[in-house]
Coordinates of C-alpha atoms and ligand atoms in Angstrom, one line a residue:
M17 CA -42.5 0.5 64.1
S18 CA -39.1 0.3 62.5
T19 CA -37.2 3.4 63.7
H20 CA -36.4 4.8 67.2
T21 CA -34.5 7.9 68.0
I22 CA -32.4 8.6 71.1
I23 CA -31.9 12.3 72.0
G24 CA -30.1 14.1 74.8
A25 CA -32.6 16.2 76.6
Q26 CA -30.2 18.4 78.6
W27 CA -26.6 19.7 78.0
G28 CA -25.2 16.3 76.9
D29 CA -23.7 13.3 78.8
E30 CA -27.2 12.1 79.8
G31 CA -26.2 8.4 79.1
K32 CA -27.2 8.3 75.4
G33 CA -24.4 5.8 74.6
K34 CA -25.5 3.5 77.4
I35 CA -29.1 3.5 76.3
T36 CA -28.3 3.1 72.6
D37 CA -26.2 0.0 73.4
F38 CA -29.0 -1.3 75.6
R39 CA -31.4 -1.0 72.7
A40 CA -29.0 -2.1 69.9
K41 CA -29.9 -5.8 70.3
Q42 CA -33.3 -4.8 68.8
A43 CA -31.7 -2.9 65.9
D44 CA -30.5 -3.9 62.4
M45 CA -28.8 -0.5 62.0
V46 CA -27.5 2.2 64.4
V47 CA -26.9 5.7 63.0
R48 CA -25.0 8.8 64.2
F49 CA -26.5 11.7 62.3
Q50 CA -24.7 14.9 63.7
G51 CA -21.7 16.1 65.6
G52 CA -18.3 14.4 65.6
D53 CA -15.7 13.3 68.2
N54 CA -16.8 16.1 70.6
A55 CA -19.2 13.3 71.7
G56 CA -18.0 10.9 74.4
H57 CA -20.4 7.9 74.9
T58 CA -19.6 5.4 77.6
I59 CA -20.8 1.8 77.6
K60 CA -20.2 -0.8 80.2
F61 CA -20.8 -4.5 80.1
A62 CA -19.1 -7.7 81.1
G63 CA -17.0 -5.7 83.6
K64 CA -15.4 -3.5 80.9
T65 CA -15.9 0.2 80.1
H66 CA -15.8 1.4 76.5
K67 CA -15.7 5.0 75.4
L68 CA -16.8 5.9 71.9
H69 CA -16.6 9.3 70.1
L70 CA -17.5 8.6 66.5
I71 CA -18.6 5.0 66.1
P72 CA -22.2 4.4 66.9
S73 CA -22.9 2.6 70.2
G74 CA -24.4 -0.3 68.3
I75 CA -20.9 -1.6 67.6
F76 CA -21.0 -4.1 70.5
N77 CA -24.0 -5.8 68.9
D78 CA -22.8 -8.1 66.1
S79 CA -26.0 -8.1 64.1
A80 CA -26.3 -4.3 63.6
I81 CA -24.6 -2.2 61.0
N82 CA -23.2 1.1 62.2
V83 CA -23.5 4.2 60.1
L84 CA -21.8 7.6 60.3
A85 CA -24.2 9.7 58.3
S86 CA -23.7 12.8 56.2
G87 CA -24.7 15.3 59.0
M88 CA -21.5 14.4 60.9
V89 CA -18.1 16.0 60.8
I90 CA -15.5 13.3 61.0
N91 CA -11.9 13.5 62.0
P92 CA -10.4 10.5 60.1
W93 CA -7.5 10.1 62.5
S94 CA -9.9 9.9 65.4
L95 CA -11.9 7.3 63.6
H96 CA -8.7 5.3 62.8
K97 CA -7.7 5.4 66.5
E98 CA -11.2 4.3 67.6
I99 CA -11.3 1.4 65.1
T100 CA -7.8 0.3 66.2
M101 CA -8.8 0.5 69.8
L102 CA -11.9 -1.6 69.2
H103 CA -9.9 -4.1 67.2
D104 CA -7.4 -4.4 70.0
Q105 CA -10.3 -5.1 72.4
G106 CA -11.5 -7.9 70.1
F107 CA -14.4 -5.9 68.4
D108 CA -14.8 -6.0 64.7
S109 CA -15.5 -2.8 62.8
A110 CA -16.3 -4.5 59.5
N111 CA -19.9 -3.4 59.8
V112 CA -19.1 0.4 60.0
V113 CA -20.2 2.5 57.1
V114 CA -19.2 6.2 56.6
S115 CA -21.1 8.7 54.4
N116 CA -19.4 10.0 51.3
R117 CA -21.1 13.4 52.0
A118 CA -19.9 13.7 55.6
H119 CA -17.5 16.6 56.1
V120 CA -13.9 16.0 57.2
I121 CA -12.1 17.6 60.1
L122 CA -8.5 18.3 59.2
P123 CA -5.7 19.3 61.6
F124 CA -6.2 23.1 60.9
H125 CA -9.8 22.9 62.1
Q126 CA -8.6 22.0 65.6
M127 CA -6.0 24.8 65.4
F128 CA -8.8 27.3 64.4
D129 CA -10.9 26.0 67.3
E130 CA -8.1 26.8 69.7
I131 CA -7.3 30.2 68.2
R132 CA -11.0 31.3 68.1
E133 CA -11.6 30.1 71.7
N134 CA -8.5 32.0 72.9
A135 CA -9.7 35.1 71.2
R136 CA -13.1 35.0 73.1
K137 CA -13.6 36.9 76.3
Q138 CA -16.4 34.6 77.4
K139 CA -15.3 31.1 76.6
V140 CA -17.6 28.6 75.0
G141 CA -15.3 25.9 76.4
T142 CA -15.4 23.8 73.3
T143 CA -13.9 20.3 73.3
G144 CA -11.2 21.6 71.0
K145 CA -11.9 19.0 68.4
G146 CA -12.4 21.4 65.5
I147 CA -16.2 20.9 65.3
G148 CA -17.2 24.5 64.9
P149 CA -14.6 25.3 62.3
A150 CA -15.4 22.2 60.2
Y151 CA -19.2 23.1 60.2
A152 CA -18.3 26.7 59.4
D153 CA -16.3 25.6 56.4
K154 CA -19.2 23.4 55.3
T155 CA -21.5 26.5 55.6
L156 CA -19.1 28.7 53.8
R157 CA -18.9 26.1 51.0
L158 CA -15.2 25.6 51.6
G159 CA -15.4 22.3 53.3
L160 CA -14.0 18.9 52.3
R161 CA -16.3 15.9 52.0
M162 CA -15.3 12.3 52.6
E163 CA -15.6 11.4 48.9
T164 CA -12.9 14.0 48.1
F165 CA -10.7 13.1 51.1
I166 CA -10.4 9.5 50.2
D167 CA -9.3 10.3 46.6
F168 CA -5.6 11.0 46.7
D169 CA -5.5 13.4 43.7
A170 CA -8.7 15.2 44.7
F171 CA -7.4 15.8 48.2
D172 CA -4.1 17.0 46.8
A173 CA -6.1 19.5 44.6
F174 CA -8.2 20.6 47.6
L175 CA -5.0 21.4 49.5
D176 CA -3.7 23.4 46.5
Q177 CA -6.8 25.5 46.5
R178 CA -7.1 26.1 50.3
L179 CA -3.7 25.8 52.0
D180 CA -2.3 29.3 51.3
A181 CA -5.3 31.1 52.8
I182 CA -5.2 28.7 55.8
N183 CA -1.5 29.2 56.4
D184 CA -2.0 33.0 56.2
F185 CA -4.5 32.7 59.0
L186 CA -2.3 30.4 61.0
K187 CA 0.7 32.7 60.6
D188 CA -1.3 35.7 61.8
A189 CA -2.2 33.7 64.9
G190 CA 1.4 32.9 65.6
K191 CA 1.1 29.2 64.6
T192 CA 3.4 27.1 62.5
P193 CA 2.1 26.8 58.9
L194 CA 1.2 23.4 57.5
T195 CA 2.8 21.8 54.5
K196 CA 1.0 20.0 51.8
E197 CA 3.5 17.1 51.8
A198 CA 3.1 16.5 55.6
L199 CA -0.7 16.6 55.3
L200 CA -0.7 14.2 52.4
E201 CA 1.6 11.8 54.2
K202 CA -0.5 12.0 57.3
A203 CA -3.6 11.3 55.3
N204 CA -2.3 8.3 53.4
P205 CA -2.9 5.5 55.8
V206 CA -6.3 6.8 57.0
Q207 CA -7.4 7.3 53.4
A208 CA -6.6 3.6 52.7
M209 CA -8.5 2.5 55.8
L210 CA -11.6 4.6 54.9
R211 CA -11.9 3.8 51.2
P212 CA -13.8 0.5 51.6
M213 CA -16.0 2.0 54.4
V214 CA -17.2 5.1 52.5
S215 CA -20.5 4.9 50.6
D216 CA -23.8 6.7 49.9
T217 CA -25.4 6.2 53.4
S218 CA -28.6 8.1 52.4
R219 CA -29.4 5.2 50.1
L220 CA -28.4 2.6 52.6
V221 CA -30.6 4.0 55.4
F222 CA -33.4 4.4 52.9
D223 CA -33.1 0.8 51.7
Y224 CA -33.2 -0.5 55.3
W225 CA -36.2 1.7 56.1
K226 CA -38.1 0.5 52.9
Q227 CA -37.4 -3.1 53.9
G228 CA -38.9 -2.4 57.3
K229 CA -35.6 -3.2 59.0
R230 CA -35.1 -1.7 62.5
I231 CA -33.1 1.5 62.7
L232 CA -31.9 3.2 65.8
F233 CA -30.8 6.9 65.5
E234 CA -28.2 7.9 68.2
G235 CA -28.0 11.6 69.0
A236 CA -24.9 13.2 70.3
Q237 CA -24.7 16.2 72.6
G238 CA -28.0 17.5 74.1
T239 CA -30.9 19.7 73.1
M240 CA -29.7 22.7 75.2
L241 CA -26.5 22.6 73.1
C242 CA -28.4 22.9 69.8
L243 CA -27.1 25.6 67.5
D244 CA -30.6 26.8 66.8
H245 CA -32.6 26.1 70.0
G246 CA -29.9 25.9 72.7
T247 CA -28.3 28.5 74.9
Y248 CA -26.6 30.3 71.9
P249 CA -23.7 31.1 71.6
Y250 CA -22.8 28.6 74.3
V251 CA -23.7 25.7 72.1
T252 CA -22.2 23.2 69.7
S253 CA -22.3 23.7 65.9
S254 CA -25.0 21.2 64.9
S255 CA -28.5 20.4 66.0
P256 CA -28.7 17.5 68.4
T257 CA -32.5 17.3 68.1
A258 CA -34.9 14.8 66.5
A259 CA -35.4 17.2 63.6
A260 CA -31.7 16.7 62.6
V261 CA -32.3 13.0 62.0
P262 CA -33.8 13.3 58.4
L263 CA -31.5 16.1 57.4
G264 CA -28.4 14.4 58.8
C265 CA -29.2 11.1 57.2
G266 CA -30.6 12.3 53.9
I267 CA -34.0 10.7 54.4
S268 CA -37.6 11.8 54.7
P269 CA -38.9 13.3 58.0
H270 CA -41.5 10.6 58.0
V271 CA -38.8 8.3 59.2
V272 CA -38.9 9.6 62.7
E273 CA -41.3 7.6 64.8
T274 CA -40.7 7.2 68.6
V275 CA -38.3 9.7 70.2
E276 CA -36.7 8.8 73.5
G277 CA -35.4 11.8 75.5
I278 CA -32.5 10.8 77.8
V279 CA -32.7 12.7 81.0
K280 CA -30.1 12.6 83.8
A281 CA -31.8 12.6 87.2
Y282 CA -30.1 15.9 87.9
T283 CA -28.3 18.3 85.5
T284 CA -24.7 18.6 84.3
R285 CA -23.0 20.9 81.9
V286 CA -19.4 21.1 80.6
G287 CA -17.9 24.3 79.3
G288 CA -19.3 27.9 79.5
G289 CA -22.8 29.3 79.5
S290 CA -25.7 29.8 81.9
F291 CA -27.0 27.1 84.1
P292 CA -29.7 28.4 86.4
S293 CA -30.0 25.3 88.6
E294 CA -26.2 24.9 89.0
I295 CA -25.1 24.2 92.6
T296 CA -21.7 24.4 94.3
G297 CA -20.4 23.2 97.7
E298 CA -20.8 19.9 99.5
T299 CA -23.9 18.6 97.7
A300 CA -22.4 19.5 94.3
R301 CA -19.2 17.6 95.2
A302 CA -21.2 14.6 96.5
I303 CA -23.1 14.4 93.1
Q304 CA -20.0 15.0 91.1
T305 CA -18.1 12.2 92.9
K306 CA -20.9 9.7 93.0
G307 CA -21.9 10.4 89.4
N308 CA -18.2 10.4 88.3
E309 CA -18.9 13.7 86.5
F310 CA -15.8 14.1 84.5
G311 CA -16.0 14.5 80.7
T312 CA -15.6 11.4 78.6
T313 CA -13.9 13.4 75.8
T314 CA -11.9 16.0 77.6
G315 CA -11.7 14.8 81.2
R316 CA -13.0 18.2 82.4
A317 CA -15.0 18.3 85.7
R318 CA -18.7 18.7 84.8
R319 CA -20.7 21.4 86.5
V320 CA -23.6 20.0 88.4
G321 CA -27.0 21.1 89.5
W322 CA -30.6 20.0 90.2
L323 CA -33.0 18.8 87.6
D324 CA -34.3 21.8 85.5
L325 CA -37.9 21.2 84.4
V326 CA -38.0 24.5 82.5
A327 CA -35.2 23.5 80.3
L328 CA -36.6 20.0 79.9
E329 CA -40.0 21.4 78.9
H330 CA -38.1 23.3 76.1
A331 CA -36.5 20.0 75.0
V332 CA -39.9 18.1 75.1
R333 CA -41.5 20.7 72.8
I334 CA -38.6 20.8 70.3
N335 CA -38.2 17.0 70.1
G336 CA -41.7 15.7 70.7
F337 CA -40.4 13.0 73.0
T338 CA -42.7 10.0 73.2
S339 CA -41.0 8.8 76.3
L340 CA -38.2 9.8 78.7
T341 CA -35.4 7.7 80.2
L342 CA -34.2 8.7 83.6
T343 CA -30.6 7.9 84.0
L344 CA -28.2 8.1 87.0
L345 CA -31.1 7.9 89.4
D346 CA -28.8 6.0 91.8
V347 CA -26.6 9.1 92.2
L348 CA -29.5 10.9 94.0
E349 CA -29.9 8.1 96.7
D350 CA -29.3 9.0 100.3
F351 CA -30.0 12.7 100.0
E352 CA -32.4 13.9 102.7
T353 CA -34.2 16.1 100.1
I354 CA -34.0 16.5 96.3
K355 CA -34.7 19.9 94.7
V356 CA -36.3 20.3 91.3
C357 CA -36.3 23.6 89.4
T358 CA -39.9 24.2 88.2
A359 CA -39.7 27.9 87.1
Y360 CA -37.2 30.8 86.8
R361 CA -37.4 34.2 88.5
L362 CA -36.3 36.8 86.0
D363 CA -36.0 40.4 87.1
G364 CA -38.5 39.8 89.9
K365 CA -41.1 37.9 87.7
M366 CA -41.8 34.2 87.5
I367 CA -41.3 32.7 84.1
A368 CA -41.7 29.1 82.9
H369 CA -39.7 29.2 79.6
V370 CA -36.1 29.5 78.4
P371 CA -35.5 33.1 77.3
A372 CA -33.9 33.6 73.9
D373 CA -31.7 36.4 75.1
I374 CA -28.6 34.9 76.7
H375 CA -28.2 37.9 79.1
A376 CA -31.7 37.4 80.3
Y377 CA -30.9 33.7 80.7
E378 CA -27.9 34.6 82.8
R379 CA -30.2 36.6 85.2
C380 CA -32.6 33.7 85.6
E381 CA -32.7 32.4 89.2
P382 CA -34.1 28.9 89.9
V383 CA -37.4 28.4 91.7
Y384 CA -37.3 25.1 93.4
E385 CA -39.8 22.6 94.8
T386 CA -38.3 20.3 97.4
L387 CA -39.1 16.6 97.3
K388 CA -38.3 13.9 99.9
G389 CA -35.1 12.0 99.2
F390 CA -34.9 8.2 99.0
K391 CA -32.6 5.6 100.7
G392 CA -30.3 3.5 98.7
P393 CA -28.8 1.4 97.4
I394 CA -31.0 1.2 94.3
S395 CA -28.3 0.1 91.9
N396 CA -29.5 -3.5 91.9
V397 CA -33.2 -2.7 91.4
T398 CA -34.5 -4.3 88.3
D399 CA -38.1 -3.1 88.2
Y400 CA -40.2 -0.1 89.0
H401 CA -42.1 -1.7 91.8
A402 CA -38.9 -2.4 93.8
L403 CA -37.9 1.3 93.8
P404 CA -38.4 3.2 97.1
D405 CA -41.6 5.2 97.2
A406 CA -39.9 8.5 97.2
A407 CA -38.0 7.6 94.0
K408 CA -41.4 6.7 92.4
T409 CA -42.8 10.1 93.6
Y410 CA -39.8 11.8 92.0
I411 CA -40.5 10.0 88.7
Q412 CA -44.2 10.8 88.8
F413 CA -43.4 14.4 89.6
I414 CA -41.3 14.7 86.4
E415 CA -43.9 12.9 84.3
S416 CA -46.8 15.0 85.4
H417 CA -44.9 18.3 85.0
L418 CA -43.6 17.4 81.5
G419 CA -46.6 15.4 80.3
V420 CA -44.4 12.7 79.0
P421 CA -44.1 9.2 80.5
V422 CA -40.8 7.9 82.0
G423 CA -40.5 4.7 80.1
T424 CA -37.1 3.5 81.3
V425 CA -34.9 3.9 84.3
S426 CA -31.1 3.5 84.7
V427 CA -29.6 2.9 88.1
G428 CA -26.0 2.3 87.3
P429 CA -23.5 2.4 84.4
D430 CA -23.7 -1.2 83.5
R431 CA -25.9 -2.5 80.6
T432 CA -27.8 -4.7 83.1
Q433 CA -28.6 -1.7 85.3
T434 CA -31.4 -0.6 83.1
F435 CA -35.1 -1.5 83.0
D436 CA -38.1 -0.5 80.9
I437 CA -41.2 0.4 83.0
I438 CA -43.5 0.7 80.0
E439 CA -43.8 -2.2 77.6
G440 CA -42.9 -1.2 74.0
V441 CA -41.4 2.1 75.0
C442 CA -38.7 1.5 72.4
G443 CA -40.4 1.7 69.0
L444 CA -38.4 -1.2 67.6
D445 CA -40.1 -4.5 67.3
D446 CA -38.6 -7.4 69.3
Ligands
GDP521 P1 -23.5 10.3 76.8 O1 -22.5 11.3 76.2 O2 -24.9 10.8 76.9 O3 -23.4 8.9 76.2 O4 -23.1 10.1 78.3 P2 -21.5 9.9 78.9 O5 -21.1 8.5 78.6 O6 -20.7 11.0 78.4 O7 -21.8 10.2 80.4 C1 -22.6 9.4 81.2 C2 -21.8 8.8 82.4 O8 -22.7 8.2 83.3 C3 -20.9 7.7 81.9 O9 -19.8 7.7 82.8 C4 -21.8 6.4 82.2 O10 -21.0 5.3 82.4 C5 -22.5 6.8 83.4 N1 -23.9 6.3 83.6 C6 -24.8 6.1 82.6 N2 -26.0 5.7 83.2 C7 -25.7 5.6 84.6 C8 -26.5 5.4 85.7 O11 -27.7 5.1 85.6 N3 -25.9 5.4 86.9 C9 -24.6 5.8 87.1 N4 -24.1 5.8 88.3 N5 -23.8 6.1 86.0 C10 -24.4 6.0 84.8
IMO522 P1 -22.0 13.9 74.3 O1 -22.5 13.3 73.0 C1 -21.4 17.5 76.7 C2 -20.1 21.1 74.7 C3 -18.7 21.6 75.0 C4 -18.9 23.1 74.8 C5 -19.9 23.2 73.6 C6 -19.2 23.4 72.3 O2 -21.0 13.2 75.0 O3 -23.2 14.2 75.2 P2 -17.9 21.8 70.6 O4 -16.6 21.1 70.8 O5 -19.0 21.0 70.3 O6 -17.7 23.0 69.7 O7 -18.2 22.5 72.1 O8 -20.6 21.9 73.6 N1 -20.2 19.7 74.2 C7 -20.6 18.7 75.0 N2 -21.0 18.7 76.3 N3 -21.5 16.3 76.0 C8 -21.1 16.4 74.7 O9 -21.3 15.3 73.9 C9 -20.7 17.6 74.1 N4 -20.2 17.9 72.9 C10 -20.0 19.2 73.0 O10 -18.3 21.3 76.3 O11 -19.5 23.6 75.9
MG523 MG1 -20.8 12.2 76.7

C-alpha cells in the first residue's frame, strides 16, 4: 500500500491534524486536497502545541514533502503568516509545495463572506475566511488561480477586469471599496514568497504514486459539512470526503486505498445547523471543559453532544472507511453512564438515516442507548488491553453498529497518547 487517507467523520475537529502528524513518520508526502484556512488542526508534541490552518500536518516530520493541492482555496497572506510562525518556532517550510491550479482567497472574499452571512436569517456561522465566496468565484469561472496570482502583470490584469464589479457590490453593502494599488502593494511580498513554492502538484503527486512512495492525504472539515452530502446549507463549500482526494489532487481515483475515519468519542459542531444529539447543561459543560472544545480557528465554543451513530453510518457509507480512529476517549472518563444515539425519531416514526430535507432533520429527535461509563484516568494508557472494560465495550458497540473496526485510539492531545489496536491499520508501509 502506498497511500492512506484521513477523513473527518463528523462535523470537523475530530483530531485529524493530530492523527496525520502521528502517521506522517511513515509518509514521504502529506497532501491537503480541499478547504482552506477554515481548518484548524492542532498538533502537540515535546510539550508544545501547534495550530495549522493551511500547511499539511506532515510539516513536523522532516522527511515528508507537504503539498497544498489544487482543490484547496488558499489565502496567501494566511500562508505567509503560517510559514513565518513555523520559521520562528524553528521549523523549515522548504518542503512545502503549492498547486498552480489552487484558487486564491483575496481580501474581498472575506468581506463577501461577512456580508452574505449578515444577510442570512439563519446563520451558517462560517469561519469568515472567505471560503464560500472563493469557491463560488471558481464555480462562476471568475476566480483567480495561484499561477495568475504570482505573476505580477497577470494579477494586475485580473484586477483591471474584476475590481469595478467587486467595488460596486462592496459599495452597495456599505463597505469601503478596494483600490488596485493597495491590493498590488499588499500582494507583492507574498507573491515573492510563493513563486518558488508554486508548481504542478498533480504531476508531483502522480510521480510519487508511480514510484510507490508513501502518500498521506489529510482531509479538513468533516463529512457532515460536505457541500454535497452534509447538512446543506449548513455546510462548508467543498467536499471533505474520500471522493474529493482524486479530484482535489488531479489524480486517478485508483489512488485511494485505505481510508481512516476520525471519530471523536462524542460529537461537536461549530456554527449553525441541526445537531440531533446535542446536549446542554452540566454534562455538556463538563465535556466542553475537559475536551477544551473551543474552535482552533475562530475560538468559538463548540456545541457538544453524544456520539451519533446515524450520522456516522452516513459517513461510513460515503467514505468507505476501512478503519475508524476514536479520539478524545479520555474526555468521557468518569461519567456514570454514556449515551449513544442509535436512531432518530421523526414525526413519531423511528428512522436510521440522515434525511436530505433540512427541516426534517431539524425535527429529528435522538433515540439513545445508555452504556456504562468507565473510570479514569486513561490518558496514560498505551494499549487496548489496559483500557477499562467499559471503555472496550463502548469501542465494540461502535464497531458492531457501524461494521467498521476501530483501529486506533487517542487518549490525549499529545502525539504519544495514541495507539493502534490493529496492526497495519494505516495503509502505509513501515
Ligand atoms: P482537527 O480539526 O480534526 O485537526 O481537530 P482540532 O485540532 O480542531 O480539534 C481537536 C482538539 O482535540 C485539539 O485541541 C486537540 O489537541 C485535541 N485532541 C486530539 N485528540 C485528543 C484526545 O485524544 N484527547 C484529548 N483530550 N484531546 C485531544
Ligand atoms: P477542521 O479542518 C469545524 C464549519 C463552520 C461553519 C461551516 C461553514 O478544523 O475540522 P466555512 O468557513 O467553511 O464556510 O464555514 O463549516 N467549519 C468547520 N467546523 N472544523 C472545521 O475544520 C471547519 N471548517 C468549517 O463553523 O459552520
Ligand atoms: Mg479543527
